[in-house]
Amino acid sequence: MFVTNASRGLPRHRSRYPAERYTRWALRALTALLVLATLWLVVAFHLRGQWMFSLLFLVLGASLAIVFGKRQLMSHRYIFPALAGMGVFVIFPLVYTIGISFSNYSSSNLLSEERVRAQLLGQTYQAEGQAFDFQLVRDGDRTRLYLDAKGAGDREGVRQLVSQPLAQAVEGQPLAVEPTQAAPSGEALGIREVIAQRDRLQRLTLVTPEGTELKMAGLRSFAPMLPRFEANPDGSLTDLRDGTTLTPDQETGFFVTEDGERLTPGWPVAVGLDNYTKIFTDPDIRGPFLQIFVWTFVFAGLTVVFTLAVGFVLATLLQWDQLKGKALYRTLLILPYAVPAFISILIFKGMFNQNHGEINLILENLFGISPTWFTDPAMARSMLLIVNTWLGYPYMLLLCMGLIQSIPRDLYEASAVDGGGSLTNMLRITLPLILKPLTPLLIAAFAFNFNNFVLIALLTGGKPDILGASTPAGTTDLLVSYTYRIAFQDAGQQFGLAAAIATLIFLLVVGLSWLNLRLSKVKV
């Protein structure tokens, strides 16, 4: 007689409980490991002084523990990875950039104040008149240093010193040198061997019988290297060479002398709205910024107009009933869309070459002109529009082809009865009917070209430069490439100023996105 779970009053699905329990425990173990990993990152970034990253992973770990630890929040577990990724890769960089825009963060104000202080206290200087010329001598399997003070200026009490074998040197401990009257015994190594062992010699510290420590001061000399700065109880530093006092200036982020001279490097400090006001009040920045700002809108707007015009006309021609081989023409016209943009840009860069490019060769043979595409601002901007129109028209062609096919054919038949021609149909029927649904896509295309960094970087690099600008700025720069050049190219690397401009770009793109969403809700 068989006894079933039902006859015992037990649920039939009890046999599945162990598997479910194991799965639940595995999920809990995985969650615990992820939480511990994020806590480790919190501690690691905190010890390095990166409090913003430490706070980021603290929030991430706490939210992970809460969402996966409470059964009431089970439905949120599926969307948590997407929200966490958006927080780490979108929201946090945005907040971090906005935070930098309120500071003087730059290549000269890069380290923390503690690291700047430690770097200055680690600097040394060579005591004058106490250098020793040296020879690196190999005697069998032993290599020694022979120091000779005669090269320092024939002082009284001149002597020679010889070191213990370099093989006895211990990392972090000085190597003793002793007086000697004997000439170096062994083979004196040449400059090439000295250069080969330079890293080893630079890490070496020699100590004389009087306790003076010597460090390598050149490829042929050792000298006493004395600390340059000394820390004072009030936080200032004293320059031991001349007794000058340097005090930390929390407004500029530098140690400054009594005469106001700044000592680099410095540390980032909050400057409020200085970066934003500098954009509009500093003539050397305001002029190039406004010029680039206007050109960015003109470039994005004209690109949308030109690509739409070319794509719309070609799409209309491809709907012509008498046209044979439409499939072939569609394939050829869409082909530029399939080629990676950077390849097309580099090809056009060679074709527009002012001396050997194919375009100038054709223009010179036909019309006797040879435009300076890369040195004249107007020609450089025209070249950008031509290339970008070539890259962008296939997208507009595809959009227009799809929308034209949705237009009822009855409208064209009625127009034919009234005597309307092809041009009338295109301008009075086709264009008005597709323009409304195209508007959100045109705004999206405008926003894309507003930040078209790849085209500028590969084709012109922003050049020709704007004369008189205090920041790297070019006549073909867009706001995004202008920001990149301020942050990462040329001298200065003004990250705070670049972050301020990037914040303004973000606000403009947000406005365009909001307008796009508003227009997308319009019923067509």
Short mmCIF file of C-alpha atoms in Angstrom, two decimals:
data_model
loop_
_atom_site.label_atom_id
_atom_site.label_comp_id
_atom_site.label_asym_id
_atom_site.label_seq_id
_atom_site.Cartn_x
_atom_site.Cartn_y
_atom_site.Cartn_z
CA MET A 1 0.00 0.00 0.00
CA PHE A 2 1.43 3.32 -1.04
CA VAL A 3 1.27 6.34 1.27
CA THR A 4 1.09 9.65 -0.61
CA ASN A 5 1.71 13.17 0.55
CA ALA A 6 -1.97 13.89 0.10
CA SER A 7 -2.99 10.99 2.40
CA ARG A 8 -0.66 12.39 5.09
CA GLY A 9 -2.17 15.85 4.73
CA LEU A 10 1.10 17.31 3.41
CA PRO A 11 1.30 19.61 0.41
CA ARG A 12 2.21 17.93 -2.83
CA HIS A 13 4.90 20.53 -3.70
CA ARG A 14 6.99 19.92 -0.58
CA SER A 15 9.58 18.03 -2.64
CA ARG A 16 10.53 21.32 -4.32
CA TYR A 17 11.30 23.14 -1.08
CA PRO A 18 15.01 22.17 -0.83
CA ALA A 19 15.79 23.53 -4.33
CA GLU A 20 13.99 26.77 -3.61
CA ARG A 21 15.74 27.07 -0.27
CA TYR A 22 19.17 26.52 -1.87
CA THR A 23 18.39 29.14 -4.52
CA ARG A 24 17.34 31.62 -1.85
CA TRP A 25 20.50 31.04 0.17
CA ALA A 26 22.65 31.34 -2.95
CA LEU A 27 21.03 34.69 -3.73
CA ARG A 28 21.64 35.86 -0.18
CA ALA A 29 25.28 34.77 -0.35
CA LEU A 30 25.78 36.59 -3.66
CA THR A 31 24.15 39.73 -2.24
CA ALA A 32 26.39 39.56 0.82
CA LEU A 33 29.51 39.23 -1.36
CA LEU A 34 28.49 42.23 -3.46
CA VAL A 35 27.80 44.30 -0.35
CA LEU A 36 31.18 43.35 1.13
CA ALA A 37 32.88 44.23 -2.18
CA THR A 38 31.26 47.68 -2.21
CA LEU A 39 32.20 48.23 1.44
CA TRP A 40 35.79 47.34 0.58
CA LEU A 41 35.69 49.95 -2.19
CA VAL A 42 34.26 52.47 0.29
CA VAL A 43 37.19 51.92 2.66
CA ALA A 44 39.76 51.91 -0.17
CA PHE A 45 38.58 55.21 -1.65
CA HIS A 46 38.27 56.75 1.82
CA LEU A 47 41.87 55.87 2.64
CA ARG A 48 42.96 57.49 -0.63
CA GLY A 49 41.06 60.65 0.23
CA GLN A 50 38.47 60.20 -2.56
CA TRP A 51 35.43 60.92 -0.44
CA MET A 52 33.04 61.35 -3.38
CA PHE A 53 33.77 57.88 -4.74
CA SER A 54 33.61 56.51 -1.21
CA LEU A 55 30.16 58.06 -0.76
CA LEU A 56 29.03 56.70 -4.14
CA PHE A 57 29.85 53.09 -3.28
CA LEU A 58 28.45 53.51 0.23
CA VAL A 59 25.09 54.53 -1.23
CA LEU A 60 25.32 51.75 -3.81
CA GLY A 61 26.11 49.08 -1.20
CA ALA A 62 23.40 50.28 1.20
CA SER A 63 20.75 50.33 -1.53
CA LEU A 64 21.86 46.87 -2.70
CA ALA A 65 21.50 45.47 0.82
CA ILE A 66 18.08 47.09 1.31
CA VAL A 67 16.57 46.10 -2.04
CA PHE A 68 17.78 42.48 -1.94
CA GLY A 69 17.34 42.12 1.82
CA LYS A 70 13.65 43.00 2.14
CA ARG A 71 11.00 40.77 0.65
CA GLN A 72 8.66 43.76 0.32
CA LEU A 73 11.02 45.24 -2.29
CA MET A 74 11.23 42.08 -4.41
CA SER A 75 9.66 43.77 -7.44
CA HIS A 76 12.42 46.41 -7.41
CA ARG A 77 15.20 43.85 -7.76
CA TYR A 78 14.72 43.53 -11.49
CA ILE A 79 15.15 47.24 -12.20
CA PHE A 80 17.90 47.78 -9.62
CA PRO A 81 20.84 46.88 -11.97
CA ALA A 82 19.63 49.45 -14.52
CA LEU A 83 19.19 52.13 -11.86
CA ALA A 84 22.58 51.33 -10.33
CA GLY A 85 24.27 51.55 -13.74
CA MET A 86 22.56 54.87 -14.47
CA GLY A 87 23.66 56.18 -11.09
CA VAL A 88 27.29 55.11 -11.51
CA PHE A 89 27.78 55.98 -15.18
CA VAL A 90 25.38 58.91 -15.71
CA ILE A 91 24.25 60.67 -12.55
CA PHE A 92 27.52 60.47 -10.61
CA PRO A 93 29.74 61.77 -13.48
CA LEU A 94 27.25 64.57 -14.01
CA VAL A 95 27.24 65.56 -10.33
CA TYR A 96 31.03 65.20 -10.20
CA THR A 97 31.43 67.47 -13.25
CA ILE A 98 29.11 70.10 -11.78
CA GLY A 99 31.06 69.94 -8.52
CA ILE A 100 34.37 70.48 -10.34
CA SER A 101 32.91 73.54 -12.08
CA PHE A 102 32.82 75.34 -8.72
CA SER A 103 36.54 74.74 -8.08
CA ASN A 104 39.90 75.82 -9.55
CA TYR A 105 40.77 72.20 -10.41
CA SER A 106 43.53 72.31 -13.05
CA SER A 107 46.95 70.92 -13.88
CA SER A 108 48.50 73.35 -11.37
CA ASN A 109 45.83 72.65 -8.71
CA LEU A 110 45.61 68.92 -8.98
CA LEU A 111 46.74 67.26 -5.73
CA SER A 112 45.23 67.45 -2.28
CA GLU A 113 46.74 69.88 0.22
CA GLU A 114 48.25 67.00 2.21
CA ARG A 115 49.95 65.58 -0.87
CA VAL A 116 51.23 69.02 -1.90
CA ARG A 117 52.68 69.53 1.56
CA ALA A 118 54.27 66.08 1.52
CA GLN A 119 55.72 66.68 -1.96
CA LEU A 120 57.26 70.00 -0.92
CA LEU A 121 58.68 68.54 2.28
CA GLY A 122 60.24 65.78 0.19
CA GLN A 123 62.13 68.21 -2.01
CA THR A 124 65.89 68.53 -1.50
CA TYR A 125 68.64 70.79 -2.74
CA GLN A 126 72.36 70.33 -3.24
CA ALA A 127 74.65 71.94 -0.71
CA GLU A 128 77.01 74.29 -2.53
CA GLY A 129 80.72 73.45 -2.75
CA GLN A 130 80.44 69.93 -1.34
CA ALA A 131 80.07 67.76 -4.43
CA PHE A 132 82.18 64.64 -4.98
CA ASP A 133 83.07 63.34 -8.40
CA PHE A 134 82.70 59.57 -8.57
CA GLN A 135 83.90 56.58 -10.54
CA LEU A 136 82.14 53.26 -10.76
CA VAL A 137 84.92 50.64 -10.51
CA ARG A 138 84.51 46.90 -11.00
CA ASP A 139 87.09 44.67 -9.28
CA GLY A 140 86.30 41.04 -10.00
CA ASP A 141 82.71 40.41 -8.96
CA ARG A 142 82.59 43.49 -6.72
CA THR A 143 81.60 46.99 -7.80
CA ARG A 144 82.49 50.02 -5.68
CA LEU A 145 82.12 53.77 -5.84
CA TYR A 146 85.26 55.93 -5.59
CA LEU A 147 84.49 59.52 -4.58
CA ASP A 148 86.97 62.33 -5.21
CA ALA A 149 86.44 65.80 -3.76
CA LYS A 150 89.07 67.40 -6.02
CA GLY A 151 86.50 68.04 -8.71
CA ALA A 152 84.63 70.33 -6.32
CA GLY A 153 87.24 73.08 -6.46
CA ASP A 154 90.56 72.13 -4.86
CA ARG A 155 89.44 72.80 -1.29
CA GLU A 156 91.62 72.21 1.72
CA GLY A 157 91.15 68.85 3.35
CA VAL A 158 90.57 67.20 0.01
CA ARG A 159 90.24 63.45 0.24
CA GLN A 160 89.06 60.36 -1.51
CA LEU A 161 86.34 58.01 -0.33
CA VAL A 162 85.53 54.45 -1.32
CA SER A 163 82.22 52.69 -0.72
CA GLN A 164 81.47 49.20 0.43
CA PRO A 165 80.62 46.82 -2.45
CA LEU A 166 77.32 47.83 -3.98
CA ALA A 167 76.10 44.25 -3.59
CA GLN A 168 75.94 44.89 0.17
CA ALA A 169 73.52 47.78 -0.24
CA VAL A 170 70.16 47.17 1.43
CA GLU A 171 67.04 48.97 0.22
CA GLY A 172 66.26 51.89 2.52
CA GLN A 173 69.58 51.79 4.39
CA PRO A 174 72.66 53.98 3.70
CA LEU A 175 75.87 52.47 2.37
CA ALA A 176 79.04 53.46 4.23
CA VAL A 177 82.02 55.12 2.55
CA GLU A 178 85.51 55.25 4.07
CA PRO A 179 88.61 57.44 3.45
CA THR A 180 91.25 55.92 1.22
CA GLN A 181 94.65 56.96 -0.13
CA ALA A 182 94.97 54.11 -2.61
CA ALA A 183 94.15 54.59 -6.25
CA PRO A 184 91.05 52.76 -7.59
CA SER A 185 91.92 49.12 -8.22
CA GLY A 186 89.98 47.49 -10.98
CA GLU A 187 88.24 48.54 -14.18
CA ALA A 188 86.66 52.00 -14.22
CA LEU A 189 83.26 51.71 -15.96
CA GLY A 190 82.39 54.13 -18.72
CA ILE A 191 79.48 56.52 -18.95
CA ARG A 192 77.36 53.94 -20.75
CA GLU A 193 77.56 51.52 -17.80
CA VAL A 194 76.84 54.37 -15.39
CA ILE A 195 73.69 55.27 -17.33
CA ALA A 196 72.65 51.61 -17.33
CA GLN A 197 72.85 51.57 -13.50
CA ARG A 198 71.49 55.10 -12.98
CA ASP A 199 68.22 54.00 -11.37
CA ARG A 200 70.14 51.86 -8.88
CA LEU A 201 72.56 54.68 -8.07
CA GLN A 202 69.74 57.23 -7.64
CA ARG A 203 68.16 55.04 -4.97
CA LEU A 204 71.50 54.74 -3.19
CA THR A 205 72.36 56.82 -0.08
CA LEU A 206 76.00 57.07 0.99
CA VAL A 207 77.04 58.04 4.51
CA THR A 208 80.49 59.45 5.36
CA PRO A 209 82.32 58.79 8.65
CA GLU A 210 81.08 62.21 9.86
CA GLY A 211 77.49 61.12 9.24
CA THR A 212 76.89 63.25 6.13
CA GLU A 213 74.49 61.60 3.69
CA LEU A 214 75.30 61.85 -0.01
CA LYS A 215 72.88 61.37 -2.91
CA MET A 216 73.48 61.19 -6.64
CA ALA A 217 73.44 64.73 -8.03
CA GLY A 218 74.45 63.97 -11.63
CA LEU A 219 75.90 61.32 -13.88
CA ARG A 220 79.34 61.97 -12.40
CA SER A 221 78.78 63.41 -8.92
CA PHE A 222 77.41 62.72 -5.45
CA ALA A 223 76.61 65.55 -3.04
CA PRO A 224 74.86 66.19 0.28
CA MET A 225 71.16 66.63 -0.57
CA LEU A 226 69.56 68.68 2.19
CA PRO A 227 65.80 69.11 2.81
CA ARG A 228 64.60 72.29 1.15
CA PHE A 229 61.55 72.95 3.33
CA GLU A 230 60.77 72.61 7.00
CA ALA A 231 57.26 72.43 8.45
CA ASN A 232 56.25 74.97 11.10
CA PRO A 233 53.69 74.42 13.89
CA ASP A 234 51.26 76.94 12.35
CA GLY A 235 51.11 75.01 9.05
CA SER A 236 53.48 77.23 7.12
CA LEU A 237 56.74 76.09 5.54
CA THR A 238 60.21 77.57 5.78
CA ASP A 239 62.56 77.50 2.79
CA LEU A 240 65.87 76.46 4.37
CA ARG A 241 67.89 77.91 1.50
CA ASP A 242 67.03 81.53 2.24
CA GLY A 243 64.71 81.42 5.27
CA THR A 244 61.63 82.47 3.31
CA THR A 245 58.27 81.60 4.93
CA LEU A 246 55.49 80.14 2.78
CA THR A 247 51.92 80.20 4.06
CA PRO A 248 49.01 78.17 2.63
CA ASP A 249 46.47 80.37 0.86
CA GLN A 250 43.06 78.67 0.97
CA GLU A 251 41.58 81.11 -1.55
CA THR A 252 43.99 80.30 -4.36
CA GLY A 253 45.17 76.82 -3.30
CA PHE A 254 48.90 77.60 -3.26
CA PHE A 255 51.71 78.12 -0.81
CA VAL A 256 52.66 81.78 -1.21
CA THR A 257 55.67 83.79 -0.08
CA GLU A 258 55.53 87.10 1.75
CA ASP A 259 55.84 88.82 -1.65
CA GLY A 260 52.79 86.95 -2.99
CA GLU A 261 54.77 84.56 -5.19
CA ARG A 262 52.99 81.22 -5.64
CA LEU A 263 54.77 77.91 -5.34
CA THR A 264 53.48 75.09 -7.53
CA PRO A 265 51.92 72.59 -7.33
CA GLY A 266 48.72 73.68 -5.63
CA TRP A 267 45.51 72.04 -4.48
CA PRO A 268 41.85 72.49 -5.57
CA VAL A 269 39.75 74.95 -3.60
CA ALA A 270 36.18 76.15 -4.00
CA VAL A 271 35.88 79.31 -6.10
CA GLY A 272 32.10 79.59 -6.26
CA LEU A 273 30.79 80.96 -9.55
CA ASP A 274 34.17 82.29 -10.70
CA ASN A 275 34.42 79.86 -13.62
CA TYR A 276 30.93 80.78 -14.84
CA THR A 277 31.50 84.53 -14.48
CA LYS A 278 34.88 84.18 -16.19
CA ILE A 279 33.15 82.77 -19.28
CA PHE A 280 31.09 85.95 -19.71
CA THR A 281 33.33 88.63 -18.16
CA ASP A 282 36.90 87.76 -19.22
CA PRO A 283 37.32 89.28 -22.71
CA ASP A 284 39.93 86.70 -23.71
CA ILE A 285 37.46 83.90 -22.92
CA ARG A 286 34.12 85.57 -23.65
CA GLY A 287 34.97 86.44 -27.24
CA PRO A 288 36.05 82.94 -28.34
CA PHE A 289 33.28 81.33 -26.29
CA LEU A 290 30.50 83.41 -27.87
CA GLN A 291 31.98 82.87 -31.34
CA ILE A 292 32.09 79.10 -30.81
CA PHE A 293 28.64 79.16 -29.18
CA VAL A 294 27.07 80.83 -32.23
CA TRP A 295 28.95 78.58 -34.65
CA THR A 296 27.77 75.48 -32.77
CA PHE A 297 24.12 76.45 -33.27
CA VAL A 298 24.72 77.43 -36.90
CA PHE A 299 26.59 74.19 -37.62
CA ALA A 300 23.92 71.98 -36.04
CA GLY A 301 21.06 73.90 -37.66
CA LEU A 302 22.55 73.99 -41.16
CA THR A 303 23.50 70.34 -40.94
CA VAL A 304 19.88 69.42 -40.20
CA VAL A 305 18.60 71.65 -43.02
CA PHE A 306 21.10 70.35 -45.60
CA THR A 307 20.73 66.67 -44.71
CA LEU A 308 16.94 66.97 -44.69
CA ALA A 309 16.92 68.74 -48.06
CA VAL A 310 19.18 66.16 -49.72
CA GLY A 311 17.44 63.20 -48.09
CA PHE A 312 13.94 64.53 -48.91
CA VAL A 313 14.72 65.25 -52.56
CA LEU A 314 16.34 61.84 -53.08
CA ALA A 315 13.50 60.07 -51.28
CA THR A 316 10.98 61.86 -53.49
CA LEU A 317 12.87 60.90 -56.65
CA LEU A 318 13.02 57.28 -55.52
CA GLN A 319 9.20 57.23 -55.35
CA TRP A 320 8.93 58.18 -59.03
CA ASP A 321 7.05 55.45 -60.83
CA GLN A 322 8.97 55.85 -64.10
CA LEU A 323 12.34 55.37 -62.38
CA LYS A 324 13.91 51.98 -63.16
CA GLY A 325 16.32 50.16 -60.86
CA LYS A 326 15.05 51.71 -57.62
CA ALA A 327 16.52 48.95 -55.47
CA LEU A 328 20.01 49.58 -56.85
CA TYR A 329 19.72 53.33 -56.35
CA ARG A 330 18.49 52.87 -52.76
CA THR A 331 21.45 50.63 -51.99
CA LEU A 332 23.97 53.05 -53.46
CA LEU A 333 22.46 56.10 -51.77
CA ILE A 334 22.32 54.46 -48.34
CA LEU A 335 25.85 53.06 -48.67
CA PRO A 336 27.56 56.03 -46.89
CA TYR A 337 25.48 55.15 -43.82
CA ALA A 338 27.07 51.68 -43.69
CA VAL A 339 30.67 52.95 -43.76
CA PRO A 340 32.07 53.85 -40.29
CA ALA A 341 32.09 57.62 -39.88
CA PHE A 342 35.74 57.88 -38.89
CA ILE A 343 36.81 56.14 -42.12
CA SER A 344 34.76 58.52 -44.26
CA ILE A 345 36.08 61.54 -42.36
CA LEU A 346 39.70 60.51 -42.84
CA ILE A 347 39.10 59.89 -46.54
CA PHE A 348 37.56 63.35 -46.93
CA LYS A 349 40.49 64.84 -45.01
CA GLY A 350 42.82 63.49 -47.68
CA MET A 351 40.54 64.59 -50.52
CA PHE A 352 40.39 68.17 -49.15
CA ASN A 353 44.17 68.39 -48.82
CA GLN A 354 45.15 71.87 -50.03
CA ASN A 355 48.17 70.73 -52.03
CA HIS A 356 47.53 67.19 -53.20
CA GLY A 357 43.83 66.58 -52.58
CA GLU A 358 41.58 65.42 -55.40
CA ILE A 359 39.00 68.16 -54.78
CA ASN A 360 41.50 70.99 -55.24
CA LEU A 361 42.97 69.29 -58.31
CA ILE A 362 39.52 69.19 -59.92
CA LEU A 363 38.68 72.79 -58.95
CA GLU A 364 42.03 74.06 -60.19
CA ASN A 365 41.71 72.32 -63.55
CA LEU A 366 38.10 73.40 -64.10
CA PHE A 367 37.93 76.87 -62.55
CA GLY A 368 41.53 77.77 -61.74
CA ILE A 369 40.92 78.03 -57.99
CA SER A 370 42.56 76.19 -55.11
CA PRO A 371 40.68 76.90 -51.82
CA THR A 372 42.63 76.84 -48.53
CA TRP A 373 40.25 74.46 -46.77
CA PHE A 374 42.21 74.09 -43.53
CA THR A 375 43.64 77.59 -43.03
CA ASP A 376 40.75 79.87 -43.98
CA PRO A 377 37.97 79.88 -41.33
CA ALA A 378 35.10 80.24 -43.82
CA MET A 379 36.41 77.45 -46.07
CA ALA A 380 37.08 75.19 -43.08
CA ARG A 381 33.50 75.63 -41.87
CA SER A 382 32.16 75.01 -45.37
CA MET A 383 34.21 71.83 -45.55
CA LEU A 384 32.70 70.63 -42.24
CA LEU A 385 29.17 71.22 -43.52
CA ILE A 386 29.89 69.41 -46.79
CA VAL A 387 31.35 66.37 -45.06
CA ASN A 388 28.66 66.26 -42.38
CA THR A 389 25.92 66.51 -45.02
CA TRP A 390 27.43 63.52 -46.79
CA LEU A 391 27.52 61.56 -43.53
CA GLY A 392 24.00 62.52 -42.43
CA TYR A 393 21.79 62.50 -45.52
CA PRO A 394 21.30 58.68 -45.63
CA TYR A 395 19.59 58.84 -42.22
CA MET A 396 17.19 61.51 -43.46
CA LEU A 397 16.69 59.54 -46.67
CA LEU A 398 15.53 56.48 -44.74
CA LEU A 399 13.17 58.54 -42.59
CA CYS A 400 11.65 60.35 -45.56
CA MET A 401 11.25 57.15 -47.57
CA GLY A 402 9.31 55.51 -44.74
CA LEU A 403 7.06 58.52 -44.16
CA ILE A 404 6.38 59.12 -47.86
CA GLN A 405 5.18 55.56 -48.28
CA SER A 406 2.54 56.18 -45.60
CA ILE A 407 0.98 59.08 -47.55
CA PRO A 408 -2.28 58.00 -49.29
CA ARG A 409 -1.91 57.79 -53.07
CA ASP A 410 -5.37 59.36 -53.47
CA LEU A 411 -3.89 62.77 -52.66
CA TYR A 412 -1.48 62.59 -55.58
CA GLU A 413 -4.25 61.39 -57.91
CA ALA A 414 -6.46 64.32 -56.86
CA SER A 415 -3.54 66.68 -57.45
CA ALA A 416 -3.04 65.24 -60.93
CA VAL A 417 -6.72 65.86 -61.73
CA ASP A 418 -6.30 69.49 -60.67
CA GLY A 419 -3.22 69.80 -62.88
CA GLY A 420 -0.56 69.64 -60.16
CA GLY A 421 2.93 68.67 -61.21
CA SER A 422 5.79 66.87 -59.47
CA LEU A 423 7.14 70.03 -57.83
CA THR A 424 3.70 71.00 -56.58
CA ASN A 425 3.13 67.53 -55.11
CA MET A 426 6.51 67.61 -53.39
CA LEU A 427 6.07 71.05 -51.81
CA ARG A 428 2.29 71.10 -51.20
CA ILE A 429 1.57 67.48 -50.26
CA THR A 430 4.65 65.45 -49.41
CA LEU A 431 6.66 67.98 -47.40
CA PRO A 432 3.81 69.27 -45.15
CA LEU A 433 2.62 65.74 -44.36
CA ILE A 434 6.02 64.37 -43.34
CA LEU A 435 7.37 67.50 -41.63
CA LYS A 436 5.19 67.16 -38.53
CA PRO A 437 6.19 63.59 -37.62
CA LEU A 438 9.79 64.42 -38.58
CA THR A 439 10.05 67.31 -36.10
CA PRO A 440 11.08 65.27 -33.00
CA LEU A 441 13.65 63.39 -35.09
CA LEU A 442 15.01 66.65 -36.48
CA ILE A 443 15.46 67.96 -32.94
CA ALA A 444 17.26 64.75 -32.01
CA ALA A 445 19.52 65.18 -35.06
CA PHE A 446 20.18 68.78 -34.02
CA ALA A 447 21.18 67.64 -30.51
CA PHE A 448 23.48 64.98 -31.96
CA ASN A 449 25.28 67.42 -34.24
CA PHE A 450 25.41 69.95 -31.40
CA ASN A 451 27.89 67.55 -29.75
CA ASN A 452 29.50 66.10 -32.89
CA PHE A 453 32.98 65.75 -31.40
CA VAL A 454 34.29 63.04 -33.75
CA LEU A 455 33.92 65.13 -36.91
CA ILE A 456 35.78 68.11 -35.47
CA ALA A 457 38.52 66.04 -33.83
CA LEU A 458 39.32 63.99 -36.94
CA LEU A 459 38.82 66.56 -39.70
CA THR A 460 40.07 69.95 -38.45
CA GLY A 461 41.00 69.53 -34.77
CA GLY A 462 39.24 72.87 -34.19
CA LYS A 463 41.73 74.78 -36.33
CA PRO A 464 42.39 77.42 -37.55
CA ASP A 465 42.90 78.91 -34.11
CA ILE A 466 41.21 82.05 -32.85
CA LEU A 467 43.87 84.71 -32.35
CA GLY A 468 44.04 86.39 -28.95
CA ALA A 469 42.24 83.65 -27.05
CA SER A 470 43.65 82.82 -23.61
CA THR A 471 42.34 79.27 -23.89
CA PRO A 472 42.77 76.75 -26.73
CA ALA A 473 40.01 77.78 -29.17
CA GLY A 474 39.52 77.38 -32.90
CA THR A 475 37.14 78.79 -35.48
CA THR A 476 35.79 75.32 -36.30
CA ASP A 477 35.49 74.20 -32.67
CA LEU A 478 32.09 73.22 -31.34
CA LEU A 479 31.36 73.71 -27.66
CA VAL A 480 32.15 70.06 -26.94
CA SER A 481 35.53 70.11 -28.71
CA TYR A 482 36.30 73.51 -27.16
CA THR A 483 35.66 72.01 -23.73
CA TYR A 484 37.86 69.01 -24.52
CA ARG A 485 40.75 71.23 -25.62
CA ILE A 486 40.52 73.35 -22.47
CA ALA A 487 40.55 70.25 -20.28
CA PHE A 488 43.06 67.98 -21.99
CA GLN A 489 45.10 69.84 -24.59
CA ASP A 490 47.83 72.44 -24.51
CA ALA A 491 49.09 74.13 -21.35
CA GLY A 492 46.84 74.91 -18.43
CA GLN A 493 44.37 72.05 -18.49
CA GLN A 494 41.70 74.09 -16.72
CA PHE A 495 39.36 71.33 -15.62
CA GLY A 496 37.16 73.66 -13.55
CA LEU A 497 36.53 76.00 -16.49
CA ALA A 498 35.93 73.04 -18.82
CA ALA A 499 33.46 71.56 -16.31
CA ALA A 500 31.57 74.88 -16.21
CA ILE A 501 31.24 74.90 -20.01
CA ALA A 502 30.24 71.22 -19.96
CA THR A 503 27.51 72.07 -17.44
CA LEU A 504 26.16 74.76 -19.76
CA ILE A 505 26.19 72.26 -22.64
CA PHE A 506 24.27 69.81 -20.44
CA LEU A 507 21.59 72.40 -19.71
CA LEU A 508 21.23 73.15 -23.42
CA VAL A 509 20.89 69.46 -24.29
CA VAL A 510 18.36 68.99 -21.48
CA GLY A 511 16.33 71.83 -22.97
CA LEU A 512 16.44 70.23 -26.41
CA SER A 513 15.46 66.85 -24.95
CA TRP A 514 12.54 68.41 -23.08
CA LEU A 515 11.38 70.10 -26.30
CA ASN A 516 11.71 66.78 -28.11
CA LEU A 517 9.56 65.01 -25.53
CA ARG A 518 6.93 67.73 -25.72
CA LEU A 519 6.76 67.51 -29.49
CA SER A 520 6.70 63.71 -29.42
CA LYS A 521 3.35 63.84 -27.62
CA VAL A 522 1.74 65.70 -30.53
CA LYS A 523 -0.71 63.47 -32.35
CA VAL A 524 0.03 63.14 -36.04
#
